Coordinates of C-alpha atoms in Angstrom, one line a residue:
M294 CA 17.9 -21.0 35.4
E295 CA 18.1 -20.4 31.7
V296 CA 18.1 -23.3 29.3
D297 CA 19.1 -23.9 25.7
P298 CA 18.6 -22.2 23.4
P299 CA 20.0 -19.1 25.4
Y300 CA 17.8 -16.0 25.8
E301 CA 18.5 -12.9 23.8
N302 CA 17.6 -9.4 24.8
H303 CA 16.0 -7.3 22.3
P304 CA 18.4 -4.3 21.7
A305 CA 15.9 -1.7 21.9
H306 CA 13.0 -2.9 24.1
Y307 CA 15.1 -4.4 27.0
F308 CA 15.3 -2.2 30.1
Q309 CA 17.2 -3.5 33.1
D310 CA 14.5 -2.1 35.7
G311 CA 11.5 -3.3 33.8
N312 CA 8.9 -5.2 35.6
I313 CA 7.3 -7.2 32.9
M314 CA 8.8 -9.5 30.3
F315 CA 7.6 -10.8 27.1
V316 CA 9.4 -13.6 25.3
L317 CA 8.9 -14.2 21.5
E318 CA 9.9 -16.8 19.2
G319 CA 11.0 -18.9 22.5
R320 CA 14.0 -16.7 23.1
I321 CA 13.9 -13.0 22.4
R322 CA 13.1 -11.0 25.7
F323 CA 11.3 -7.7 25.9
K324 CA 11.6 -6.2 29.3
L325 CA 9.2 -3.3 29.6
Y326 CA 7.4 -1.3 32.0
R327 CA 4.1 -2.7 33.0
G328 CA 2.2 0.5 33.4
I329 CA 3.2 1.8 30.1
V330 CA 2.3 -1.2 28.3
A331 CA -1.1 -1.3 29.9
R332 CA -1.9 2.3 29.2
Y333 CA -1.5 1.8 25.5
S334 CA -3.1 -1.7 25.0
E335 CA -6.3 -3.2 26.6
V336 CA -5.4 -6.5 25.4
L337 CA -2.0 -6.7 26.7
A338 CA -3.2 -5.2 29.8
N339 CA -5.6 -7.9 30.5
M340 CA -2.8 -10.6 29.5
L341 CA -0.7 -9.3 32.4
D342 CA -3.4 -10.2 34.9
I343 CA -3.4 -13.8 33.7
P344 CA -0.9 -16.1 35.2
Q345 CA 1.4 -17.5 32.5
P346 CA 2.6 -21.1 32.9
A347 CA 6.2 -21.7 33.0
A348 CA 8.2 -23.0 30.2
R349 CA 10.1 -26.2 30.8
G350 CA 13.1 -25.6 32.9
E351 CA 11.9 -22.1 33.8
G352 CA 11.6 -20.9 37.5
Q353 CA 8.8 -19.8 39.6
L354 CA 8.9 -18.1 42.8
A355 CA 6.9 -20.7 44.7
S356 CA 5.7 -24.2 43.8
T357 CA 2.0 -23.0 44.3
D358 CA 2.6 -19.9 42.0
P359 CA 1.5 -20.6 38.4
Q360 CA 3.1 -17.5 37.0
E361 CA 6.4 -18.0 35.2
Y362 CA 9.4 -15.6 36.1
I363 CA 12.6 -14.9 34.8
D364 CA 15.1 -13.1 37.3
G365 CA 12.1 -12.4 39.4
V366 CA 10.1 -10.7 36.5
P367 CA 6.8 -12.1 35.4
V368 CA 6.9 -13.4 31.8
V369 CA 4.3 -13.4 29.1
R370 CA 5.0 -15.5 26.1
L371 CA 3.8 -14.3 22.6
T372 CA 3.4 -16.3 19.4
D373 CA 4.1 -13.3 17.3
E374 CA 7.1 -12.5 15.3
A375 CA 9.7 -10.5 17.4
E376 CA 10.3 -8.1 14.8
S377 CA 6.6 -7.3 14.4
F378 CA 6.2 -7.0 17.9
A379 CA 9.3 -4.6 18.1
A380 CA 7.7 -2.4 15.4
L381 CA 4.5 -2.1 17.3
L382 CA 6.5 -1.1 20.5
D383 CA 8.5 1.4 18.4
I384 CA 5.2 3.3 17.8
I385 CA 3.6 3.0 21.3
L386 CA 6.7 3.8 23.3
P387 CA 8.1 7.2 21.7
P388 CA 9.3 8.6 25.0
I389 CA 11.6 5.7 25.2
T390 CA 12.4 4.8 21.6
E391 CA 13.1 7.6 19.1
H392 CA 11.2 6.4 16.0
S393 CA 9.9 8.3 13.0
Y394 CA 8.4 7.8 9.6
E395 CA 11.6 9.1 7.8
E396 CA 13.7 6.5 9.5
L397 CA 11.3 3.7 8.3
E398 CA 11.3 5.2 4.8
E399 CA 15.0 5.0 4.6
C400 CA 14.9 1.2 4.7
G401 CA 13.1 1.1 1.3
T402 CA 9.4 0.8 0.3
I403 CA 8.9 -2.9 0.6
K404 CA 10.4 -3.0 4.1
L405 CA 8.3 0.0 5.1
L406 CA 5.2 -1.8 3.9
D407 CA 6.1 -5.0 5.7
R408 CA 6.7 -2.8 8.9
I409 CA 3.5 -0.9 8.5
G410 CA 1.5 -4.2 7.8
S411 CA 3.0 -5.7 11.0
I412 CA 2.0 -2.6 13.0
L413 CA -1.5 -2.7 11.6
E414 CA -1.9 -6.4 12.3
L415 CA -0.7 -6.4 15.9
S416 CA -2.3 -2.9 16.8
R417 CA -5.6 -4.5 15.9
K418 CA -4.8 -7.9 17.6
Y419 CA -3.8 -6.1 20.9
I420 CA -6.2 -3.0 20.5
V421 CA -3.6 -0.3 20.4
P422 CA -5.4 2.7 18.7
S423 CA -2.5 5.0 18.8
A424 CA -0.2 2.6 16.7
E425 CA -3.1 1.7 14.4
A426 CA -3.6 5.4 13.6
W427 CA 0.1 5.9 13.0
A428 CA 0.2 3.2 10.7
K429 CA -2.6 4.6 8.6
R430 CA -1.1 8.0 8.5
A431 CA 2.1 6.6 7.3
L432 CA 0.4 4.6 4.6
K433 CA -1.6 7.6 3.4
R434 CA 1.6 9.8 3.5
K435 CA 3.4 7.3 1.2
F436 CA 0.6 6.4 -1.1
P437 CA -1.8 9.2 -1.2
I438 CA -4.9 8.5 -3.3
P439 CA -6.2 11.6 -5.1
L440 CA -9.9 12.4 -5.5
V441 CA -11.4 12.5 -8.9
E442 CA -11.4 16.3 -8.9
E443 CA -7.5 16.5 -8.1
L444 CA -6.6 14.5 -11.2
K445 CA -5.6 17.4 -13.4
T446 CA -2.6 18.1 -11.3
S447 CA -2.0 15.2 -8.8
D448 CA -0.3 11.8 -9.3
T449 CA -2.4 8.9 -10.1
P450 CA -2.1 5.0 -9.8
E451 CA 0.5 4.8 -12.5
S452 CA 3.1 6.7 -10.1
M453 CA 2.0 5.6 -6.7
F454 CA 4.1 2.6 -6.9
A455 CA 7.8 1.9 -8.1
S456 CA 7.2 -1.8 -8.8
S457 CA 4.9 -4.7 -9.2
E458 CA 6.1 -6.2 -5.9
E459 CA 5.1 -2.9 -4.1
A460 CA 1.5 -2.9 -5.6
A461 CA 1.0 -6.7 -4.8
K462 CA 2.2 -6.2 -1.2
M463 CA -0.3 -3.2 -0.9
I464 CA -3.0 -5.6 -2.0
H465 CA -2.1 -8.1 0.6
I466 CA -2.0 -5.3 3.4
A467 CA -5.4 -3.8 2.1
R468 CA -7.1 -7.2 2.2
A469 CA -5.7 -8.2 5.5
Q470 CA -6.5 -4.8 7.3
D471 CA -9.7 -4.0 5.6
L472 CA -8.3 -0.9 3.7
L473 CA -10.1 -1.5 0.7
H474 CA -9.6 1.9 -1.0
Y475 CA -6.0 0.9 -1.7
L476 CA -7.1 -1.8 -3.8
P477 CA -8.1 0.1 -7.1
P478 CA -5.1 2.0 -7.6
A479 CA -2.9 -1.1 -7.0
F480 CA -4.8 -3.3 -9.3
Y481 CA -4.6 -0.5 -12.0
F482 CA -0.8 -0.2 -11.6
L483 CA -0.4 -3.9 -12.0
A484 CA -2.8 -4.1 -15.0
T485 CA -0.8 -1.4 -16.8
R486 CA 2.7 -3.0 -16.3
P487 CA 4.6 -4.5 -19.3
E488 CA 5.8 -7.4 -17.2
L489 CA 2.3 -8.6 -16.6
D490 CA 3.3 -12.2 -17.0
T491 CA 5.9 -12.0 -14.2
I492 CA 3.1 -11.4 -11.8
L493 CA 2.0 -15.1 -12.3
E494 CA 5.6 -16.5 -12.5
K495 CA 6.5 -14.7 -9.0
Q496 CA 3.2 -15.6 -7.5
L497 CA 2.7 -12.1 -6.3
L498 CA -1.1 -12.5 -5.9
S499 CA -3.4 -15.2 -4.9
P500 CA -5.1 -17.2 -7.8
A501 CA -8.1 -15.4 -7.3
D502 CA -6.6 -12.0 -7.5
C503 CA -4.5 -12.9 -10.6
A504 CA -7.9 -13.9 -12.3
R505 CA -9.5 -10.5 -11.1
L506 CA -6.4 -8.7 -12.5
F507 CA -6.5 -10.2 -16.0
K508 CA -10.4 -10.1 -16.3
G509 CA -10.3 -6.5 -15.0
R510 CA -7.6 -5.5 -17.6
V511 CA -9.9 -6.8 -20.6
K512 CA -12.9 -5.1 -19.1
M513 CA -10.9 -1.6 -18.7
I514 CA -9.5 -2.1 -22.4
N515 CA -13.0 -2.6 -23.7
A516 CA -14.3 0.4 -21.7
V517 CA -11.5 2.6 -23.1
I518 CA -12.0 1.4 -26.7
E519 CA -15.7 2.5 -26.3
I520 CA -14.9 6.1 -24.9
A521 CA -12.0 6.8 -27.2
S522 CA -13.7 5.7 -30.3
N523 CA -16.1 8.7 -29.9
R524 CA -13.1 11.1 -29.8
P525 CA -11.9 12.6 -33.2
E526 CA -8.3 12.9 -32.2
N527 CA -8.2 9.1 -32.1
G528 CA -8.9 8.7 -35.8
T529 CA -12.8 8.7 -35.8
K530 CA -15.4 11.1 -36.9
V531 CA -17.8 12.7 -34.6
G532 CA -20.6 14.7 -36.3
N533 CA -19.2 17.8 -37.9
C534 CA -15.9 18.0 -35.7
C535 CA -13.3 18.8 -38.4
S536 CA -11.8 16.2 -40.5
G537 CA -11.7 13.8 -37.5
Y538 CA -8.7 11.9 -38.8
T539 CA -5.6 11.3 -36.4
E540 CA -3.0 12.3 -39.2
S541 CA -4.8 15.9 -39.2
W542 CA -4.7 16.3 -35.4
W543 CA -1.2 15.1 -34.5
K544 CA 2.3 16.2 -35.7
H545 CA 4.4 13.1 -35.3
W546 CA 2.1 10.2 -34.4
S547 CA 0.2 7.4 -36.2
A548 CA -3.1 6.2 -35.1
Y549 CA -1.6 3.0 -34.1
D550 CA 0.9 4.6 -31.8
L551 CA -1.9 6.7 -30.1
W552 CA -4.2 3.7 -29.7
K553 CA -1.5 1.5 -28.2
D554 CA -0.3 4.0 -25.6
L555 CA -4.0 4.8 -24.7
L556 CA -4.7 1.1 -24.1
N557 CA -1.6 0.3 -22.2
N558 CA -1.9 3.0 -19.8
P559 CA -5.0 5.2 -20.5
L560 CA -4.7 7.5 -17.2
K561 CA -1.0 8.3 -18.0
E562 CA -1.6 8.8 -21.7
L563 CA -4.6 11.1 -21.3
K564 CA -2.7 13.1 -18.8
W565 CA 0.3 13.6 -21.1
R566 CA -2.1 14.6 -24.0
Y567 CA -3.8 17.1 -21.6
D568 CA -0.3 18.6 -20.4
N569 CA 1.1 18.5 -23.9
W570 CA -1.9 19.3 -26.2
E571 CA -0.5 22.8 -27.4
S572 CA 2.8 21.6 -28.5
V573 CA 1.8 18.4 -30.2
R574 CA -1.4 19.2 -31.9
R575 CA -1.8 20.6 -35.4
K576 CA -3.1 24.2 -35.3
G577 CA -6.3 25.7 -36.5
Y578 CA -9.0 23.1 -35.8
C579 CA -12.3 24.7 -34.7
C580 CA -12.9 22.2 -31.6
S581 CA -9.3 22.1 -30.3
D582 CA -10.4 23.3 -26.9
V583 CA -13.2 20.8 -26.8
V584 CA -10.6 18.0 -27.7
R585 CA -8.3 19.1 -24.8
S586 CA -11.2 19.2 -22.4
G587 CA -12.1 15.7 -23.5
F588 CA -8.8 14.4 -22.3
E589 CA -9.6 15.4 -18.8
E590 CA -13.3 14.1 -18.9
D591 CA -12.1 10.7 -20.2
R592 CA -9.4 10.4 -17.6
K593 CA -11.9 11.1 -14.8
E594 CA -14.3 8.6 -16.3
V595 CA -11.6 5.9 -16.4
Y596 CA -10.4 6.7 -12.9
R597 CA -14.1 6.5 -11.3
R598 CA -14.6 3.0 -12.9
I599 CA -11.5 1.3 -11.9
G600 CA -13.1 -0.4 -8.9
D601 CA -15.8 -1.7 -11.4
F602 CA -13.3 -3.0 -13.9
F603 CA -11.7 -5.2 -11.1
D604 CA -14.8 -6.1 -9.2
L605 CA -13.6 -4.3 -6.1

């Protein structure tokens, strides 16, 4: 006999002929097939062999039977969120529930990250390797991290995320799920945002990571200044390299503008200089090719050191 609050059957994972029932949040029922669940999760398979005590007011087949039953089906009560458990089932039961990465992506990136984070958490908790592998592939597909050798043509951290909220969410997932290779691009993205103060106001990061972010930004700026000061296009003289003054190298920009853009977002600025060098430089300087190749060298140097800047 059911008691208040009334049960709610999950719309996608409740099958009338199922032979095992999971109850989450005290009321949402997932009626599934024991053999299929056991095939994908060693932990859930073991849980099915452990008698589950009945909740107050619930029925048992016999007074000596410690197992809880609802409508004659054995029940396992879990403490996870129903939405997270459903996301895990969406992945491990593809013959029953049609589910694809594209469907998740249509929900928006924040929702996608929430779902992937939930799937990673529960797939490790219940040892579901197939779901963990799917979630990692989905994360890599949405947020590819280029190798240093790919920097000339590939997107880099400044274009991986669309907002500070996305980057902060990635940091939380990366820490919780030990996917630490996602931390450097996420921290770099946040460190180059104009709305840096709002990260504190919105409490997007833990206090420790906020401190890491601001200290890392200072270290990165100091490193860029050191690197860029040795480049003639930035208004400094290097050996016998032409005149060495910014006004002689660039058509339309002052040294102030060039340094501002370089310090605010060095990877983006250096990529722009590399891609647009022929159209924005003044012609006729003997070391023009050397300068352009320097953009690529500097960009790779900054990219390699992101983890060191933020102590990751």
